[in-house]
Coordinates of N, CA and C in Angstrom, one line a residue:
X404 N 35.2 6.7 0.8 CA 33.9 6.1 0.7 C 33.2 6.4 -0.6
X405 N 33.3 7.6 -1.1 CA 32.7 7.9 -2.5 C 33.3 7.3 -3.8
X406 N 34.1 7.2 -3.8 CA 35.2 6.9 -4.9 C 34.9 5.3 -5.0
X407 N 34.9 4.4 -3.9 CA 34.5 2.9 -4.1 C 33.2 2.5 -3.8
X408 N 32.4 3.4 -3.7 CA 31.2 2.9 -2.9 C 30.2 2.8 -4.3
X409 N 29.6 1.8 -4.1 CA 28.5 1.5 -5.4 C 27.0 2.0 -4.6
X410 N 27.1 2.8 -3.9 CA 26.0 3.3 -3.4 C 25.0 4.0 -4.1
X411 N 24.0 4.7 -3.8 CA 22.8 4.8 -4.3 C 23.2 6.5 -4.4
X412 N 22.9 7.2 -5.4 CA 23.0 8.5 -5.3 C 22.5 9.5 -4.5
X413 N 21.8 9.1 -3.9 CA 21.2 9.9 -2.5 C 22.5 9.9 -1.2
X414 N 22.5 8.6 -1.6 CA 24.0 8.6 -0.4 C 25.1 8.9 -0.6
X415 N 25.9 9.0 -2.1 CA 26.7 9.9 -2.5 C 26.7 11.2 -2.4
X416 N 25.0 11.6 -2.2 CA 25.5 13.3 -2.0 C 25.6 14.1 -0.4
X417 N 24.8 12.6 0.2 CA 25.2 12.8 1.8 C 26.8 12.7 2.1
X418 N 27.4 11.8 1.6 CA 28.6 12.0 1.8 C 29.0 13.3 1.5
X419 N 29.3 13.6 -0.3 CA 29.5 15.0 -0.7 C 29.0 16.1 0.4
X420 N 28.0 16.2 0.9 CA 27.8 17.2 1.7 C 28.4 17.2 3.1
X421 N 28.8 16.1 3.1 CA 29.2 16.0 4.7 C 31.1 16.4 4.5
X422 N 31.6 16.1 3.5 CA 32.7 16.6 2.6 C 32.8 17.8 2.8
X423 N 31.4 18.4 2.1 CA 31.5 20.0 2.0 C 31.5 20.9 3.4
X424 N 31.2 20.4 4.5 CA 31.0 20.8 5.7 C 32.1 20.8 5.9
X425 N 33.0 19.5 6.3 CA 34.2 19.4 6.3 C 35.0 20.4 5.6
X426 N 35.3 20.7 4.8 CA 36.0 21.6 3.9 C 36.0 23.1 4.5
X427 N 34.2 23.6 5.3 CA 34.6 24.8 5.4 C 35.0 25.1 6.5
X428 N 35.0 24.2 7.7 CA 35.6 24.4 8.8 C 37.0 24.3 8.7
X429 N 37.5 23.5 7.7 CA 39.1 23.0 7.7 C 39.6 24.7 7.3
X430 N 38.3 25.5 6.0 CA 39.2 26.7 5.3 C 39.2 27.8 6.7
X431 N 38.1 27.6 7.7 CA 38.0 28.2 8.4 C 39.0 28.4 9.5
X432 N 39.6 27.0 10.0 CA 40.9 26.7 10.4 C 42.0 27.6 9.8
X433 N 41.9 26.7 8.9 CA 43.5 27.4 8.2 C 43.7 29.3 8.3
X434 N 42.6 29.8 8.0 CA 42.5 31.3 8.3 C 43.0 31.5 9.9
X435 N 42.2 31.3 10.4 CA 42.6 31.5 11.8 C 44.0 30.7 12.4
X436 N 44.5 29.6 11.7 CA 45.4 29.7 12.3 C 46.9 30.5 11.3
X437 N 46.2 30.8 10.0 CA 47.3 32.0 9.4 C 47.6 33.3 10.8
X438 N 46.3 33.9 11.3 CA 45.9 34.8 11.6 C 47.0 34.9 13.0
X439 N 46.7 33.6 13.5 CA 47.1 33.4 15.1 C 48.2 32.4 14.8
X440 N 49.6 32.6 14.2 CA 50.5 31.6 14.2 C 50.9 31.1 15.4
X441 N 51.1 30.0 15.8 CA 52.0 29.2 16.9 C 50.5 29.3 18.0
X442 N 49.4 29.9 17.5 CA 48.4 30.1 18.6 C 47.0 29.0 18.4
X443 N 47.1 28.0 19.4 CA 46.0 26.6 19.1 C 44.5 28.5 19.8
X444 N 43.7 28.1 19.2 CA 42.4 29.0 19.3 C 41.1 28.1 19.3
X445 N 40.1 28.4 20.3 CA 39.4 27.7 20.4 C 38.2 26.9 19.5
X446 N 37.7 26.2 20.3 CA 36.9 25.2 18.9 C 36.0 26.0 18.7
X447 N 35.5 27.0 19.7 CA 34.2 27.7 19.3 C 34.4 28.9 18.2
X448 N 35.6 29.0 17.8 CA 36.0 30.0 16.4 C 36.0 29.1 15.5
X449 N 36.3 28.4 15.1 CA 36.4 27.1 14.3 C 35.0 26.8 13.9
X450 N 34.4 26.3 14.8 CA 33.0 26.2 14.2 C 31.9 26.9 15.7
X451 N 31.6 28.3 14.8 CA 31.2 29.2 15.8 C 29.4 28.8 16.2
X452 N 28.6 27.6 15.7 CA 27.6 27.4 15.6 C 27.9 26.1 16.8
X453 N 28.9 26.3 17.4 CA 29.0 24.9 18.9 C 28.4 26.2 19.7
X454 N 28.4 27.2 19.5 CA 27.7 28.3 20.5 C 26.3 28.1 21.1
X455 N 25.6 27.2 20.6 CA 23.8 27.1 20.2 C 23.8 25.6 20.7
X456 N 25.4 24.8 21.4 CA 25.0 23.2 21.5 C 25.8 23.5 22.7
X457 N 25.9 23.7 24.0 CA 27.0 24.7 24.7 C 27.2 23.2 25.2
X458 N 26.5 22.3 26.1 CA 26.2 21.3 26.2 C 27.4 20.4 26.0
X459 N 26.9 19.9 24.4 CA 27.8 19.0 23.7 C 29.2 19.3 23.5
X460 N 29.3 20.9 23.0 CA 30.6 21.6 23.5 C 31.8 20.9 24.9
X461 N 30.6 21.3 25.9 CA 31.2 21.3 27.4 C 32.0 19.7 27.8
X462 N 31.0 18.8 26.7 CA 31.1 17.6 26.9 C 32.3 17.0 26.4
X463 N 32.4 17.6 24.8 CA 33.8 17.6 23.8 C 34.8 18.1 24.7
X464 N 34.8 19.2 25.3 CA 36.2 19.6 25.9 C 36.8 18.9 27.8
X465 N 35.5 17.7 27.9 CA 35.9 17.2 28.7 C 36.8 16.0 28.4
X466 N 35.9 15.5 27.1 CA 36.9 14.3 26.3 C 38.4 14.5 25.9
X467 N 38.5 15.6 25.6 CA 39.9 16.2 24.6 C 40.7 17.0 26.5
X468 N 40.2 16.9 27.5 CA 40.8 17.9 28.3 C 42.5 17.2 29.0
X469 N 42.5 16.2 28.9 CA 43.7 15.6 29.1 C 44.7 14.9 28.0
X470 N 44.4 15.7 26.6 CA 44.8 15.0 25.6 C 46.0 16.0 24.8
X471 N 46.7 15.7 23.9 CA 47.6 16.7 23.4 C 46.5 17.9 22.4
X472 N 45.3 17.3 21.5 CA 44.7 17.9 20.5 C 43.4 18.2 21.2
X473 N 42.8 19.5 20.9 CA 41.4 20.0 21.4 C 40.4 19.4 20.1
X474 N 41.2 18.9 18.7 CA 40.2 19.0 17.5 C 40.1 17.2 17.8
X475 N 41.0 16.7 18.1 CA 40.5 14.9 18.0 C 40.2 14.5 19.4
X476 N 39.6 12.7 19.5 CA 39.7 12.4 20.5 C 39.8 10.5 19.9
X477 N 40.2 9.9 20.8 CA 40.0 8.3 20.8 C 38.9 8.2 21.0
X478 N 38.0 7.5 20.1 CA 36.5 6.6 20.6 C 36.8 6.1 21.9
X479 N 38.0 5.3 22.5 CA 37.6 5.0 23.6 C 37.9 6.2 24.7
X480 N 38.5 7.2 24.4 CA 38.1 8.3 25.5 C 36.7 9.1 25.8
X481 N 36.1 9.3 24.4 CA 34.9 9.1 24.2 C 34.2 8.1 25.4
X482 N 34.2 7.2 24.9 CA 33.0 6.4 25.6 C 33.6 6.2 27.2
X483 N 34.9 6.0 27.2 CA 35.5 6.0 29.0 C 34.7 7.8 29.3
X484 N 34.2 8.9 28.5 CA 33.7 10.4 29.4 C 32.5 9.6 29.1
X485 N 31.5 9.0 28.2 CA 30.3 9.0 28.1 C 29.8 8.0 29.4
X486 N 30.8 7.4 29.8 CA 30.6 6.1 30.9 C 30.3 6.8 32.2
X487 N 31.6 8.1 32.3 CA 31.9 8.9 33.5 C 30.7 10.2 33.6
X488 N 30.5 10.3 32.9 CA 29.2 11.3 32.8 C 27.4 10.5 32.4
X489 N 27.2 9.5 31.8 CA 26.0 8.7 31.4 C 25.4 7.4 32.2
X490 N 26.4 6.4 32.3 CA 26.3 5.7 32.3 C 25.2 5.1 34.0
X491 N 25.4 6.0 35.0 CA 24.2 5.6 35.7 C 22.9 6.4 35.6
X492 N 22.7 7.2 34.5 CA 21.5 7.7 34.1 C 20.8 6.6 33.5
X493 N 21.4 6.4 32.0 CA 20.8 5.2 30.9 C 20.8 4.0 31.3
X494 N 21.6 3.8 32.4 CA 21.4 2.4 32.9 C 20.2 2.3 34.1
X495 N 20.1 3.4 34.6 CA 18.6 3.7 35.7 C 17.4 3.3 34.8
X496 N 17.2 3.6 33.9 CA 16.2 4.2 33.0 C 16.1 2.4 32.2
X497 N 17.5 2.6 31.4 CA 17.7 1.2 30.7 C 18.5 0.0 30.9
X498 N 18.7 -0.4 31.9 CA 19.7 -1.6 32.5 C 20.8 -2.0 32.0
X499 N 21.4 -2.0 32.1 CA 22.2 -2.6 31.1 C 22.8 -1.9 29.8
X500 N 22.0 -1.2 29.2 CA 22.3 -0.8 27.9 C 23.4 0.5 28.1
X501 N 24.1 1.0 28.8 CA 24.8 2.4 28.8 C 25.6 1.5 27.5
X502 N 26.4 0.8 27.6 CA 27.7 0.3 26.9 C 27.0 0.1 25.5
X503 N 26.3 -0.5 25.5 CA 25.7 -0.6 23.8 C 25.4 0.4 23.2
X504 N 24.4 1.3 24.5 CA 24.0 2.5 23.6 C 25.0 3.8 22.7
X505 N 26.4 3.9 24.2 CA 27.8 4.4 23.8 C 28.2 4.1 22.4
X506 N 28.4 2.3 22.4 CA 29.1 2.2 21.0 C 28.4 2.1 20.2
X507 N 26.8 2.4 20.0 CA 26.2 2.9 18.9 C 26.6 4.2 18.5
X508 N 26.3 5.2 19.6 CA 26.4 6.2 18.9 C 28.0 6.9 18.5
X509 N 29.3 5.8 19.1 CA 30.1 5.9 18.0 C 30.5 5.7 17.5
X510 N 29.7 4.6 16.5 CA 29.5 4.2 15.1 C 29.0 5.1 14.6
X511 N 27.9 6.0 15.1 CA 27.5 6.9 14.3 C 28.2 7.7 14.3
X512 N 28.6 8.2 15.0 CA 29.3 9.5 14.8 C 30.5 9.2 14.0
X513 N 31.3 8.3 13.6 CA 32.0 7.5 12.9 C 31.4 7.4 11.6
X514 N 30.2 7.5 11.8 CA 29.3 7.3 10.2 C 29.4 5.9 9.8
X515 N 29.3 4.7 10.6 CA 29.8 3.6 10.1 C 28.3 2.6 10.3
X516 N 28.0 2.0 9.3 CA 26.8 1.0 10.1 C 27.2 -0.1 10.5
X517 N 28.7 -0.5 11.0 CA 28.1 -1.7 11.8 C 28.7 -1.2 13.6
X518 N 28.9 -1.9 14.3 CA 28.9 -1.3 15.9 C 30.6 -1.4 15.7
X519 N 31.4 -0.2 16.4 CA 32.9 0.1 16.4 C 32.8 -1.1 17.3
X520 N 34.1 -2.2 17.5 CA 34.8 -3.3 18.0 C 35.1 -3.0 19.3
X521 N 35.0 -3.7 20.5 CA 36.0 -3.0 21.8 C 37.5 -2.4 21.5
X522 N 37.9 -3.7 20.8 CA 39.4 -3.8 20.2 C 39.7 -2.6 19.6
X523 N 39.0 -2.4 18.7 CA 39.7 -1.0 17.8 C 39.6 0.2 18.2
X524 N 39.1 0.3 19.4 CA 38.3 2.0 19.8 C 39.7 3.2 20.1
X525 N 40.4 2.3 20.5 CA 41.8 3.1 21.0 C 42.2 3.5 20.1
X526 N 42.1 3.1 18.7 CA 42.9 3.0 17.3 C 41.6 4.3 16.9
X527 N 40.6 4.4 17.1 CA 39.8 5.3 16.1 C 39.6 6.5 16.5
X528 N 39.7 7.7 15.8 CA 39.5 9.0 16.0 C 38.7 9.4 15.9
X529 N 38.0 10.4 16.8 CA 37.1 10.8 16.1 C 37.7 12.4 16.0
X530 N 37.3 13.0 15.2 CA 37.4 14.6 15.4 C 36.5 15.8 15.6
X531 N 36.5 16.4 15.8 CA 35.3 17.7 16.6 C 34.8 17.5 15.3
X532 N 35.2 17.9 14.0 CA 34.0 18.5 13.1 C 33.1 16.8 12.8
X533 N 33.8 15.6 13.2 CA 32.5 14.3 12.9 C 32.1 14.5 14.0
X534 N 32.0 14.7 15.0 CA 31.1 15.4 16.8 C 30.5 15.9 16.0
X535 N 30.6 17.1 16.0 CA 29.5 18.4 16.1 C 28.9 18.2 14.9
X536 N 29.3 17.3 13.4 CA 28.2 17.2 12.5 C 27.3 16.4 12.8
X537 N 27.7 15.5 13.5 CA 27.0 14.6 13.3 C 25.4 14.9 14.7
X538 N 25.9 15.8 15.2 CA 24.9 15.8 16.4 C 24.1 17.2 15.6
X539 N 24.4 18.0 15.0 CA 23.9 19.2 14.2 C 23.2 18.5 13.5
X540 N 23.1 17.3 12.6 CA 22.9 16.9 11.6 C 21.0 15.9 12.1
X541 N 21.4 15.8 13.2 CA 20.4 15.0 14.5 C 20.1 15.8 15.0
X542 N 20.0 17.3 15.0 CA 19.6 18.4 16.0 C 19.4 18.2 17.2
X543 N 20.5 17.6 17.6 CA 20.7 17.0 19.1 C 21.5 18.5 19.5
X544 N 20.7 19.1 20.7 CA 21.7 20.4 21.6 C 21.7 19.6 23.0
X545 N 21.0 18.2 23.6 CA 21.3 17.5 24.9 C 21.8 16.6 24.7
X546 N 23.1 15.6 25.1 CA 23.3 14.4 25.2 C 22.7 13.7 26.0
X547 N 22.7 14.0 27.2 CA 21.8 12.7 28.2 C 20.7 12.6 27.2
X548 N 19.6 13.5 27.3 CA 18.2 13.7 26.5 C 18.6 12.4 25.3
X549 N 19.5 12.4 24.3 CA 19.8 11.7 23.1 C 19.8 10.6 23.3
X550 N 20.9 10.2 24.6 CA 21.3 8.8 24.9 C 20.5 8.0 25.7
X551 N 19.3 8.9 25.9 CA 18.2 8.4 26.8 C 17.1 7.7 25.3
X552 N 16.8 8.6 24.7 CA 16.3 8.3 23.1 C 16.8 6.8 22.7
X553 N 18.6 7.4 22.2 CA 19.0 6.0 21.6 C 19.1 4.7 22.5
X554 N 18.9 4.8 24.1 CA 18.6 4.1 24.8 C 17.2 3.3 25.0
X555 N 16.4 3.8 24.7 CA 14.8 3.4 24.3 C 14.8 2.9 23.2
X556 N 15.2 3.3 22.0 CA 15.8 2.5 20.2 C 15.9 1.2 20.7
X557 N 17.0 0.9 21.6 CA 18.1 0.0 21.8 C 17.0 -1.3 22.9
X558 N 16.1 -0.4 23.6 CA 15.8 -1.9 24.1 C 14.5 -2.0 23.5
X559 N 13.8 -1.2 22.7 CA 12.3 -1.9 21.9 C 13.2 -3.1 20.9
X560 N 14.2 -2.8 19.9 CA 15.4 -3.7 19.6 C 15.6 -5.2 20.0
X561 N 15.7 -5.0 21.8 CA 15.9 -6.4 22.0 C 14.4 -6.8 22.2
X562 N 13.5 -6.0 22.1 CA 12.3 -6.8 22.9 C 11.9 -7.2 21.9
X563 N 11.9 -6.4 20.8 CA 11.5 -7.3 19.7 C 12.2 -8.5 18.7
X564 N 13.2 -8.7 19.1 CA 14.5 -9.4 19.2 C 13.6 -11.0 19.8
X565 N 13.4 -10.6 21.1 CA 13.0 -11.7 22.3 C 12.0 -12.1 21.6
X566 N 10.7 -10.8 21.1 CA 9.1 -11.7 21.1 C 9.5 -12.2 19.6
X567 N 10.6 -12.2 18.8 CA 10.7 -12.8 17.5 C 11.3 -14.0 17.9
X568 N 12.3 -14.8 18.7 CA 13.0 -15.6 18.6 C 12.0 -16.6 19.4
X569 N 11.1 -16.0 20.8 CA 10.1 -16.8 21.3 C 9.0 -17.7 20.2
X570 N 9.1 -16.8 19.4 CA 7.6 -17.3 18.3 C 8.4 -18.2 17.3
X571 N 9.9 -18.2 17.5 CA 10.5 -19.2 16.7 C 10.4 -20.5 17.3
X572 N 10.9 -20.5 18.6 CA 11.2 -20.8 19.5 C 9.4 -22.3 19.8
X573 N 8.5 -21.4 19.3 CA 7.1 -21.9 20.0 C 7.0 -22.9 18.0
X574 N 7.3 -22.5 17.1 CA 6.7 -22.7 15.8 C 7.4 -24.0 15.6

């Protein structure tokens, strides 16, 4: 993204920095797994500040709990736990919206502005260090609490959506 992106230098050094995060969890890996050969060690050595999000933790190791890797997961396993754990909360509260709200937030977590595709979600990874940055970075320590938030975003959104197309609609 940095290399072709004609973006604005504020956003070149959010990337850079989100690079640099990256980097020290990966040096932080690699130590530990010099340390522990043949030994997978948990996420919470890896990046010892999931200690303070226990939550989001609990929730990552539900996603990755049937998978071969504890560090990645499929967006759509992702959102099939976000469905199995959320989806009659945000829908109590916001109707409809669990499914939109999901693939917003992993776009975000993806870092991507436009919304991930049904189609491609199987195909996209996400990995613990874009998780846990991206919710550190939002000083998010609740998911429900969050998706209740990005659930409220999502329907002022359509309402104002509706009272713009109505006044089109009347003009």
């Amino acid at each position: 993204q940095i290399v072709f992106s004609s973006k604005t230098p504020f956003v070149t050094r959010n990337l850079l920095d989100k690079l640099s995060q990256q980097i020290l969890v990966i040096g932080c890996l690699a130590e530990i797994s010099n340390e522990n050969m043949g030994n997978i060690r948990p996420i919470s050595e890896a990046i010892p500040e999931f200690q303070k999000r226990l939550s989001l933790l609990s929730f990552w190791n539900k996603c990755t709990s049937h998978s071969l890797g504890m560090y990645h997961t499929s967006a759509d396993r992702l959102i099939k736990q976000l469905d199995i754990t959320y989806a009659a909360a945000v829908n109590e509260e916001y109707p409809g919206l669990a499914e939109t709200v999901f693939k917003t937030l992993v776009s975000h977590i993806l870092d991507r502005a436009e919304p991930v595709l049904s189609s491609s979600l199987s195909l996209e990874i996400i990995t613990v260090f874009q998780y846990y940055n991206y919710f550190a970075s939002e000083s998010v320590t609740d998911l429900g609490s969050y998706l209740l938030q990005l659930a409220k975003e999502a329907s002022t959104v359509q309402t104002l959506q509706s009272l713009r197309d109505e006044k089109c609609l009347q003009s």
